Short mmCIF file of C-alpha atoms in Angstrom, two decimals:
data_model
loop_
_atom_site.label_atom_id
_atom_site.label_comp_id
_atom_site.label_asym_id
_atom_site.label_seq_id
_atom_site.Cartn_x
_atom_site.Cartn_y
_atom_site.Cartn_z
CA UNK Y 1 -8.56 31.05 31.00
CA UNK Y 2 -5.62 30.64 28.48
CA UNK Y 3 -3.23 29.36 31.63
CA UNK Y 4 -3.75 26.75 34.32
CA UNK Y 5 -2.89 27.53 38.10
CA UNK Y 6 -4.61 24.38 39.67
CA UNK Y 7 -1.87 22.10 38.22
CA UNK Y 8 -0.13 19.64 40.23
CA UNK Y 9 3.00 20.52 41.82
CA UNK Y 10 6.14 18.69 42.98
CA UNK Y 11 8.65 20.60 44.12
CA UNK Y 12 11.10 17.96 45.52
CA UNK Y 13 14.66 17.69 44.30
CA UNK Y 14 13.79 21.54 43.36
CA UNK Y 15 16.15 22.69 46.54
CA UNK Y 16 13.13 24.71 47.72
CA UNK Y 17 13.36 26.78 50.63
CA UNK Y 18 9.64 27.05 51.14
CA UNK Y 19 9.34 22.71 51.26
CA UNK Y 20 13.12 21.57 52.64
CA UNK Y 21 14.19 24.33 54.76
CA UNK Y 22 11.02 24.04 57.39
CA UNK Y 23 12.99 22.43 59.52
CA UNK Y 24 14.70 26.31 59.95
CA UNK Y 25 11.86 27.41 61.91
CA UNK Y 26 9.70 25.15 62.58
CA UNK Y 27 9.63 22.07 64.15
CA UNK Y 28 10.12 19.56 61.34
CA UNK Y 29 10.37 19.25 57.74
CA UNK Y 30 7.22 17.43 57.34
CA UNK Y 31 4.75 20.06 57.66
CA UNK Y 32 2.23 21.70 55.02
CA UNK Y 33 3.77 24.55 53.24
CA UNK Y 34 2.26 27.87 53.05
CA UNK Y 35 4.39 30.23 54.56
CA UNK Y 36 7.28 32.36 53.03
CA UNK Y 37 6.16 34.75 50.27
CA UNK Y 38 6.86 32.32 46.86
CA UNK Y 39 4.39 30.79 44.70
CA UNK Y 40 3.83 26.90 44.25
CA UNK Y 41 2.65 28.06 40.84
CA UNK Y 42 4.88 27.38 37.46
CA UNK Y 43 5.80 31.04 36.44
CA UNK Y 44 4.53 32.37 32.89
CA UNK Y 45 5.47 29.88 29.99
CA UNK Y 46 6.82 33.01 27.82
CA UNK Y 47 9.41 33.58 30.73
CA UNK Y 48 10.03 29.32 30.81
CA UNK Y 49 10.70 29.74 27.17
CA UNK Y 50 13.01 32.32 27.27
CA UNK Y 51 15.16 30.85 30.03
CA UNK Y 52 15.38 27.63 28.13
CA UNK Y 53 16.38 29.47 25.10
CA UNK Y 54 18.94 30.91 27.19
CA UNK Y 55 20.13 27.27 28.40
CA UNK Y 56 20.79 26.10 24.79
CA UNK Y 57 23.07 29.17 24.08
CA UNK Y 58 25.70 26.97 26.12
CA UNK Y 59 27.97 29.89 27.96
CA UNK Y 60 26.72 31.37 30.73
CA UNK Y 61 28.67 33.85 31.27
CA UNK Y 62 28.76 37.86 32.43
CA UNK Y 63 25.85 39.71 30.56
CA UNK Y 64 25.16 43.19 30.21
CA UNK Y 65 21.96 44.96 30.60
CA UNK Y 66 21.17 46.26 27.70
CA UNK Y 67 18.59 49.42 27.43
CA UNK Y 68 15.50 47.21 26.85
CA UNK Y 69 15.85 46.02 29.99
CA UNK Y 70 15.07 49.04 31.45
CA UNK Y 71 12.76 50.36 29.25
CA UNK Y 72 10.68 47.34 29.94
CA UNK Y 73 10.35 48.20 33.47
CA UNK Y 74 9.42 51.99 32.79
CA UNK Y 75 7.35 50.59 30.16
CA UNK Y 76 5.26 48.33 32.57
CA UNK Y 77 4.72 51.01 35.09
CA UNK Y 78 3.68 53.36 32.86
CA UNK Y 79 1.18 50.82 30.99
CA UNK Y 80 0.04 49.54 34.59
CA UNK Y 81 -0.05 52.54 36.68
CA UNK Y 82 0.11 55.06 34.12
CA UNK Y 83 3.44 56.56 35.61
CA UNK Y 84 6.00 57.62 33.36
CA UNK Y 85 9.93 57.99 34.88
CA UNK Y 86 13.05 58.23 33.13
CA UNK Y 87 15.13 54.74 32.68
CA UNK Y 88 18.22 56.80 33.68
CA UNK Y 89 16.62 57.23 36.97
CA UNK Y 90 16.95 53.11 37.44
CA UNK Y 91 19.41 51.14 39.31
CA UNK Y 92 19.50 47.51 38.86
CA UNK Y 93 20.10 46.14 42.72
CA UNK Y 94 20.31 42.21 43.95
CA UNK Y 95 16.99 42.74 45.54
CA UNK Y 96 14.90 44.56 47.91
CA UNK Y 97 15.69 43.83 51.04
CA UNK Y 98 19.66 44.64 50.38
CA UNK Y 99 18.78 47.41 48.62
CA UNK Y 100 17.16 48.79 52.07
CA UNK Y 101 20.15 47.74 54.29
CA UNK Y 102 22.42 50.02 51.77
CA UNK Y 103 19.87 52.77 51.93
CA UNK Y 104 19.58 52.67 55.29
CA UNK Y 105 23.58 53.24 55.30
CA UNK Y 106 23.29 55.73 52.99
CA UNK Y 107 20.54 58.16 54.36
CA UNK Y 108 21.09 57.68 58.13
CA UNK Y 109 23.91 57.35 60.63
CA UNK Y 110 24.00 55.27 63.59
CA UNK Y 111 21.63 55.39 66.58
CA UNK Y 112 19.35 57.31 64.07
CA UNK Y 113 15.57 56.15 64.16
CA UNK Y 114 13.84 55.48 61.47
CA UNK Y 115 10.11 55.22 61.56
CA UNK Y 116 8.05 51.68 60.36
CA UNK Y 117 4.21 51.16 60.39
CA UNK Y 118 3.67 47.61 62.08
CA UNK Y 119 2.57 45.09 61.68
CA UNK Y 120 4.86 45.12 59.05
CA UNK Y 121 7.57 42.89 56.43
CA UNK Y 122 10.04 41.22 59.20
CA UNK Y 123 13.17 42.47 57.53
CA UNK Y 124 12.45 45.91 57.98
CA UNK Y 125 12.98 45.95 61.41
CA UNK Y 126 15.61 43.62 61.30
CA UNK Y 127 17.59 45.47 58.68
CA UNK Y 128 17.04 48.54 60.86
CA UNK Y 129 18.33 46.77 63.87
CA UNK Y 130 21.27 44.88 61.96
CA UNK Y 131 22.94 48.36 60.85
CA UNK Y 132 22.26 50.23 64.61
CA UNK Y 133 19.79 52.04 63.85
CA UNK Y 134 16.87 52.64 65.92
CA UNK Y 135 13.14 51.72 65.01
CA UNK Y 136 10.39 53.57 65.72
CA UNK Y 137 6.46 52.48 65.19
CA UNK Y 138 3.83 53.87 63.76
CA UNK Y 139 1.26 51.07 65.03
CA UNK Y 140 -1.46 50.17 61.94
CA UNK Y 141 -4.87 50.42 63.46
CA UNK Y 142 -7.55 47.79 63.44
CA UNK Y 143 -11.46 47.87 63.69
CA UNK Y 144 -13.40 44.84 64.78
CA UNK Y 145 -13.63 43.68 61.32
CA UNK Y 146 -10.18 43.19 61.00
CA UNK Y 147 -9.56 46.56 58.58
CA UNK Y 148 -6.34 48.32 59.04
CA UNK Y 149 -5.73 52.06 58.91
CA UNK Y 150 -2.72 54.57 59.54
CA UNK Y 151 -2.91 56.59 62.95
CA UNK Y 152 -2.08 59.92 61.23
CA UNK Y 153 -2.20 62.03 64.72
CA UNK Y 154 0.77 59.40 65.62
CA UNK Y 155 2.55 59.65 62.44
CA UNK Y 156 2.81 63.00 62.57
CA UNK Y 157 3.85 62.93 66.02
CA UNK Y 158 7.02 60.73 65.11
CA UNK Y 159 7.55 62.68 61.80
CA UNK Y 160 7.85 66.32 63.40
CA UNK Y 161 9.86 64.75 66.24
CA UNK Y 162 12.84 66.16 64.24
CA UNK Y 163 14.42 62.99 65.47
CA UNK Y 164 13.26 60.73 62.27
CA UNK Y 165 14.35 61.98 58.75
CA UNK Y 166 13.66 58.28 56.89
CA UNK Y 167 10.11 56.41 56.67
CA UNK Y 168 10.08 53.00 54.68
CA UNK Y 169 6.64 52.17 53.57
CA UNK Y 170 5.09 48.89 52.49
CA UNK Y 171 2.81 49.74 49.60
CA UNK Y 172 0.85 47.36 49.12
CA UNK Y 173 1.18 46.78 52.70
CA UNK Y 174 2.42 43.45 53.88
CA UNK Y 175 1.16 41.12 55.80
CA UNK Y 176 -2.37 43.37 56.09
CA UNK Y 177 -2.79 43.37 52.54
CA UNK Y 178 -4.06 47.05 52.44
CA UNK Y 179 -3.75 48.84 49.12
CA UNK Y 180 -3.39 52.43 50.33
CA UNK Y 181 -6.07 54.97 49.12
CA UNK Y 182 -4.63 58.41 47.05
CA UNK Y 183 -5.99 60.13 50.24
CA UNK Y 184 -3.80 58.10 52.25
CA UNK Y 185 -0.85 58.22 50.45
CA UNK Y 186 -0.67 61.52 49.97
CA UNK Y 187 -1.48 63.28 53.58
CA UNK Y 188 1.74 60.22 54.53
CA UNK Y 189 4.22 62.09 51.82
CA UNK Y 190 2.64 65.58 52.85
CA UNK Y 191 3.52 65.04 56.49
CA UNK Y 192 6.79 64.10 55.14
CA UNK Y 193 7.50 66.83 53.09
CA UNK Y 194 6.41 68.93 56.30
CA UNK Y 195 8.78 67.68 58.37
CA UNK Y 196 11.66 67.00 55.65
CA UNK Y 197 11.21 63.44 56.12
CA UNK Y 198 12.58 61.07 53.01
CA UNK Y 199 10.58 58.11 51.98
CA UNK Y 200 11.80 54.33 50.28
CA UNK Y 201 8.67 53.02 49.28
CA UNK Y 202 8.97 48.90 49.08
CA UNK Y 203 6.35 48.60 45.80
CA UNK Y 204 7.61 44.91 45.46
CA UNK Y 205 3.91 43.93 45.39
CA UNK Y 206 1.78 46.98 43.20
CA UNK Y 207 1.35 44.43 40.39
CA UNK Y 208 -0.76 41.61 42.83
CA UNK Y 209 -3.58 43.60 43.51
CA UNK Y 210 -7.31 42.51 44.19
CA UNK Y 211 -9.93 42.77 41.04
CA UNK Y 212 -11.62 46.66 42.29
CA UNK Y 213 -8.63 48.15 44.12
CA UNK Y 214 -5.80 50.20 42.74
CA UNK Y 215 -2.20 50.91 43.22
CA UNK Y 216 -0.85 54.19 43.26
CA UNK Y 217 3.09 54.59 43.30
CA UNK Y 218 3.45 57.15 45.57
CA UNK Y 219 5.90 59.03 44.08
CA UNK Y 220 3.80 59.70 41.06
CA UNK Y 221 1.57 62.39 43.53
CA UNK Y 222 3.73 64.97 42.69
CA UNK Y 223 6.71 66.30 41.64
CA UNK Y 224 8.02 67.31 45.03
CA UNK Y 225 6.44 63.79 46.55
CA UNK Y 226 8.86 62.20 44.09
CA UNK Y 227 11.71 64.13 45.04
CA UNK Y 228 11.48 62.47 48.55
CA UNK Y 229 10.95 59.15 47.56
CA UNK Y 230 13.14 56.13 46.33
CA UNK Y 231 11.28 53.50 45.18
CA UNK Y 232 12.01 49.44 45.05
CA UNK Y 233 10.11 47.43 42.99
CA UNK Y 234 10.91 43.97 41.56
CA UNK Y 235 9.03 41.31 39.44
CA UNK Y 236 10.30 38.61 41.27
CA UNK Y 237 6.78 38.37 43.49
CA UNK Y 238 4.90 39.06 40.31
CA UNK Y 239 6.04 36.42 38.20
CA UNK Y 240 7.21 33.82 41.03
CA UNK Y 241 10.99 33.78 39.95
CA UNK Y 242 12.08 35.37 43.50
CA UNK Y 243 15.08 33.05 43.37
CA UNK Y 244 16.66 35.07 40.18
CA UNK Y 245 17.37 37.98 42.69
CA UNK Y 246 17.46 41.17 41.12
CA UNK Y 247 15.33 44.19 41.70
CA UNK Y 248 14.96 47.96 40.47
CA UNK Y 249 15.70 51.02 42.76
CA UNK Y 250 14.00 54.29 41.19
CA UNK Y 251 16.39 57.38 42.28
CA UNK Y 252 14.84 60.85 41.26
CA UNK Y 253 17.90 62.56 42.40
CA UNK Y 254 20.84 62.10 40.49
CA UNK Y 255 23.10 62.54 43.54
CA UNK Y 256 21.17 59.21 45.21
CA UNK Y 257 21.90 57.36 41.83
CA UNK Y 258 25.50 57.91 42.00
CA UNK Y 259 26.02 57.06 45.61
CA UNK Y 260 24.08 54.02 45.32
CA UNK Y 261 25.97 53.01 42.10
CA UNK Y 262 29.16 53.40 44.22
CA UNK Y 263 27.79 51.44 46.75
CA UNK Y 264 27.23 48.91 44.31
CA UNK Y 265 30.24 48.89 43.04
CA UNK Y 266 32.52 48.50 46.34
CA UNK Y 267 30.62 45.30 46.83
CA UNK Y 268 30.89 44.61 43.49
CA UNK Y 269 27.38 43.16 43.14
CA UNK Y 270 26.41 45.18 40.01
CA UNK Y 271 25.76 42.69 37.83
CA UNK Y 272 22.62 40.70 37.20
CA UNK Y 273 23.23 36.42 36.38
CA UNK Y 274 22.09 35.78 32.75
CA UNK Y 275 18.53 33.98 33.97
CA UNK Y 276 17.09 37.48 35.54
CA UNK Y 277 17.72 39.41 32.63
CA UNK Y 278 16.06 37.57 30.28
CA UNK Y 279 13.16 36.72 32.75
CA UNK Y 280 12.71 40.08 34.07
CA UNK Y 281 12.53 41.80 30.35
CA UNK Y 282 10.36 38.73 29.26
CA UNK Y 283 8.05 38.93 31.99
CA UNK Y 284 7.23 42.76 31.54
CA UNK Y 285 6.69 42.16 27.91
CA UNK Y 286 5.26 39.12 27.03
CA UNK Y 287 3.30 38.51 30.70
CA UNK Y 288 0.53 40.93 31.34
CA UNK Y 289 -2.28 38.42 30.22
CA UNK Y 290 -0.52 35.96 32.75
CA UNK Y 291 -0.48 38.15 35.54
CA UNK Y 292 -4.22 39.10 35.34
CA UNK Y 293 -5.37 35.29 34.99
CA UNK Y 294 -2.89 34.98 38.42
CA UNK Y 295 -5.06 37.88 39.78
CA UNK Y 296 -8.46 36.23 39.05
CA UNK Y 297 -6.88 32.73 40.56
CA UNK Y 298 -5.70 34.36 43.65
CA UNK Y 299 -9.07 35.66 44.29
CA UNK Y 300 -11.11 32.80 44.03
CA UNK Y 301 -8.38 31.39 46.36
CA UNK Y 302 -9.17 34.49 49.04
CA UNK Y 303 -12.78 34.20 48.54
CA UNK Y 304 -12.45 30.12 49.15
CA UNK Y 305 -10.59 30.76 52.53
CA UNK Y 306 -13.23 33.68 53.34
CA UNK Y 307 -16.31 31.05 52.70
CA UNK Y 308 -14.33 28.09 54.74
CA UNK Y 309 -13.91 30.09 57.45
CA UNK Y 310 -17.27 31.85 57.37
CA UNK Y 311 -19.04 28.53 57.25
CA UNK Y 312 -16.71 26.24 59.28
CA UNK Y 313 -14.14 28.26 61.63
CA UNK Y 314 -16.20 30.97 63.63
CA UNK Y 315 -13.09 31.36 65.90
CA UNK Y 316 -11.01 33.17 63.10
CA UNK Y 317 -11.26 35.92 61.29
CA UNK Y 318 -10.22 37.13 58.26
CA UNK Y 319 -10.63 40.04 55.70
CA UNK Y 320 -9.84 39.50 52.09
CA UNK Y 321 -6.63 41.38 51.10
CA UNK Y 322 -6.57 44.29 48.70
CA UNK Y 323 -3.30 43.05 47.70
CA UNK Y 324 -0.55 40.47 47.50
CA UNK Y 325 -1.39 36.62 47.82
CA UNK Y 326 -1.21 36.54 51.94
CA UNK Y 327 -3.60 36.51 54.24
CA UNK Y 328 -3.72 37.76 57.90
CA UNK Y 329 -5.32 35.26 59.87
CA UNK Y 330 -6.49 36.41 63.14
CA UNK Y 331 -6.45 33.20 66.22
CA UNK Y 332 -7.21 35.79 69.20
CA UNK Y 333 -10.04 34.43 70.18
CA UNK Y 334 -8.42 31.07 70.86
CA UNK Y 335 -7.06 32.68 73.59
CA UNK Y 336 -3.17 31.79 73.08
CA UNK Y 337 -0.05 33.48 73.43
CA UNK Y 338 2.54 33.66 70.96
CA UNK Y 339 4.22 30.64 71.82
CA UNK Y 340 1.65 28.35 72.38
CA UNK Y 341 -0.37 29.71 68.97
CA UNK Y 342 3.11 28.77 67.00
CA UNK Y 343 2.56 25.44 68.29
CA UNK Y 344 -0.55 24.67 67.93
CA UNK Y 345 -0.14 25.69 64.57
CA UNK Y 346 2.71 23.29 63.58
CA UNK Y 347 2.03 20.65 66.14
CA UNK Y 348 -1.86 20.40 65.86
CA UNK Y 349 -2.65 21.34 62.77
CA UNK Y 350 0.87 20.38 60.92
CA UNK Y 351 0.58 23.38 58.85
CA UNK Y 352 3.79 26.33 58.62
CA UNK Y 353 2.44 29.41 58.35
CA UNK Y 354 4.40 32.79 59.16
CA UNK Y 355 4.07 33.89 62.83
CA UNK Y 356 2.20 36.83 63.58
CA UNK Y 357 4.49 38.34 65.83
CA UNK Y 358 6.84 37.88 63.25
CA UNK Y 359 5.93 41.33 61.95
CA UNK Y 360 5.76 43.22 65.48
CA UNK Y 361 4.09 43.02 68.81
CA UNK Y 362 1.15 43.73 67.10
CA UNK Y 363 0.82 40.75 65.17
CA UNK Y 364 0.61 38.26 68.00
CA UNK Y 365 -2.78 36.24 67.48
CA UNK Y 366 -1.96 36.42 64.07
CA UNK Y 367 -0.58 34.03 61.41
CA UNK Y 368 0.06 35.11 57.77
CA UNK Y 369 -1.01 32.16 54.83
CA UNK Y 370 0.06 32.33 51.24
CA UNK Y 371 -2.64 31.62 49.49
CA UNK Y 372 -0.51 31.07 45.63
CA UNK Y 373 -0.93 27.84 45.25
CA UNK Y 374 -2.96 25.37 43.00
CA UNK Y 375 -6.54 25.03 44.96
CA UNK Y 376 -5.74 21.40 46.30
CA UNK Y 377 -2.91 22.83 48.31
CA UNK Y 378 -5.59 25.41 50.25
CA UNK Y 379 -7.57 22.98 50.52
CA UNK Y 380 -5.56 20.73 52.15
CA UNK Y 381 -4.30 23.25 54.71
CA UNK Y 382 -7.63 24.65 55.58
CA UNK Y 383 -8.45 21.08 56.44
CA UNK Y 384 -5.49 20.67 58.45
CA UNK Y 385 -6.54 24.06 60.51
CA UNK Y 386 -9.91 23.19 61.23
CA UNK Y 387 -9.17 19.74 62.36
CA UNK Y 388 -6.76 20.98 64.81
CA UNK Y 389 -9.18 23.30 65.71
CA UNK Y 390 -12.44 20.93 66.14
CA UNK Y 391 -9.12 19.37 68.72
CA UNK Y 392 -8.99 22.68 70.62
CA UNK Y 393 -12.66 23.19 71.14
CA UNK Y 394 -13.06 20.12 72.84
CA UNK Y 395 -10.23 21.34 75.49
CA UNK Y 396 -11.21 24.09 75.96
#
């Protein structure tokens, strides 16, 4: 392995959200991190490098973003996923989740409902709810093993309703981890086209995906798929510099562009800080080799939480994700509610981890755990969870 993701970490004095803002939403400060979606891994040297380069220019000023920058992303999608679009179909955006509130304006009007599959990303109901708009489920099924799949005879139901013209979809699906199958995909985006449905397609995490399992943007199914679909994508999960806060929207109507670029505009919130650009154009050309050695590292971590829990932890369980760097941690069987599961989780075992019901009803007996971290760090909070458990089990 040319890089090293078990290194030490100290991220104090580093203002980070994910170590000093527990005390948020949790009960203290004091607790073992491995919740919110950021890495405790040092991003990609190259992208270090450039940044410092950057640094000793002195002036830090407003930047442009030249072509390159875009062609790097079209690049990269087309060398990863072998999907080619046009860079004037781009938008440059501060980052996903605004991006979807300003969609959401955009494409719907008030009381409209717009149609989620939970358990899903928090903010999508929340951004739903924060502009008055209405959501509407389509509820991910599980089997006994813990293995999610789309309930197409209710999908369709809620698409032909005639009441829902937007669907955003998480692809790969987070917190489930589920790296939709072609199959999938496409009878989702048929259904759609059925019904004259749009899509936005949240593709913030195709590039973290499992060693055997592929990613398939959806809009690359076809020609009229694409015409439906808006895609955001970012390499701020990829390369861990979420903080930089910049994104891509892909717009394959030229009317969406220029509404969205208006949008932009009025808010005034068009331009990128000088950090992201050179990070984000770094990262997509100098960082592939990084990001499969992250791949490789984030398995063994999966497969290390699979084998703990297999050997020590009967009570939970847990499927390894297709994709991303969290896992979905089912505590059912403890036999908790919501509120007493949060507890246990930061009181007992002193660990934060994202609530399950977080993400929807459905997710209660669940907790979410970000696994991107040096292997001393998992270790440490798969300790922490089975001592608190070896605590319940006596109580019980």
């Amino acid at each position: 392995m040319k890089y090293n993701f078990n290194e030490q970490i100290d991220r104090k004095n580093n203002h980070s959200a994910k170590w000093e803002e527990m005390g948020k939403n949790f009960v203290s400060n004091d607790l073992w991190p491995m919740w919110i979606a950021d890495m405790d891994l040092k991003t990609a040297p190259e992208i270090t490098c450039a940044m410092k380069e950057k640094v000793e220019q002195e002036i830090f000023g407003y930047v442009y973003r030249p072509d390159s920058y875009y062609e790097s992303a079209v690049e990269w999608l087309d060398r990863r996923f072998g999907y080619k679009i046009s860079a004037n179909t781009l938008i440059n955006s501060p980052g996903v989740v605004p991006t979807l509130s300003l969609l959401i304006r955009q494409m719907t009007k008030p009381k409209e409902k717009i149609l989620i599959q939970t358990p899903v990303y928090y903010p999508f109901a929340a951004t739903i709810r924060a502009n008055e708009r209405v959501v509407v489920e389509n509820k991910l099924v599980s089997d006994e093993d813990g293995y999610y799949t789309i309930d197409f005879e209710d999908f369709e139901k809620k698409v032909s309703s005639k009441e829902i013209k937007l669907f955003i979809l998480c692809s790969p699906h987070n917190p489930i981890g589920r790296v939709w199958k072609e199959e999938e995909l496409r009878k989702m985006a048929e259904l759609c086209l059925r019904y004259n449905v749009r899509i936005i397609s949240d593709e913030i995490w195709r590039d973290i995906v499992m060693p055997g399992f592929r990613h398939i943007p959806i809009a690359s199914l076809s020609k009229e798929i694409e015409d439906i679909t808006i895609t955001c994508f970012s390499p701020t999960k990829t390369f861990n510099i979420a903080g930089l806060q910049a994104s891509f929207v892909t717009f394959p109507r030229n009317e969406d562009w220029k509404k969205f670029d208006t949008e932009l505009g009025i808010l005034d919130i068009k331009r990128n800080n000088p950090f992201s650009l050179v990070a984000f154009e770094t990262g997509y050309r100098k960082c592939s080799t990084w990001v499969d050695e992250l791949i490789l590292h984030l398995s063994g971590n999966m497969d290390y939480v699979l084998e703990f829990v297999r050997e020590k932890l009967p009570e939970i369980k847990v499927r390894k994700p297709e994709g991303t760097y969290l896992m979905w941690l089912d505590f059912s069987s403890l036999g908790m509610n919501k509120q007493e599961l949060s507890r246990f989780m930061q009181e007992k075992a002193k660990i934060a981890l994202d609530d399950g019901y977080w993400f929807g009803e459905s997710g209660e007996g669940f907790e979410r755990m970000n696994v991107a971290c040096p292997r001393y760090m998992l270790e440490e909070g798969m300790k922490r969870i089975e001592k608190a458990v070896i605590e319940w089990r006596k109580v019980k």
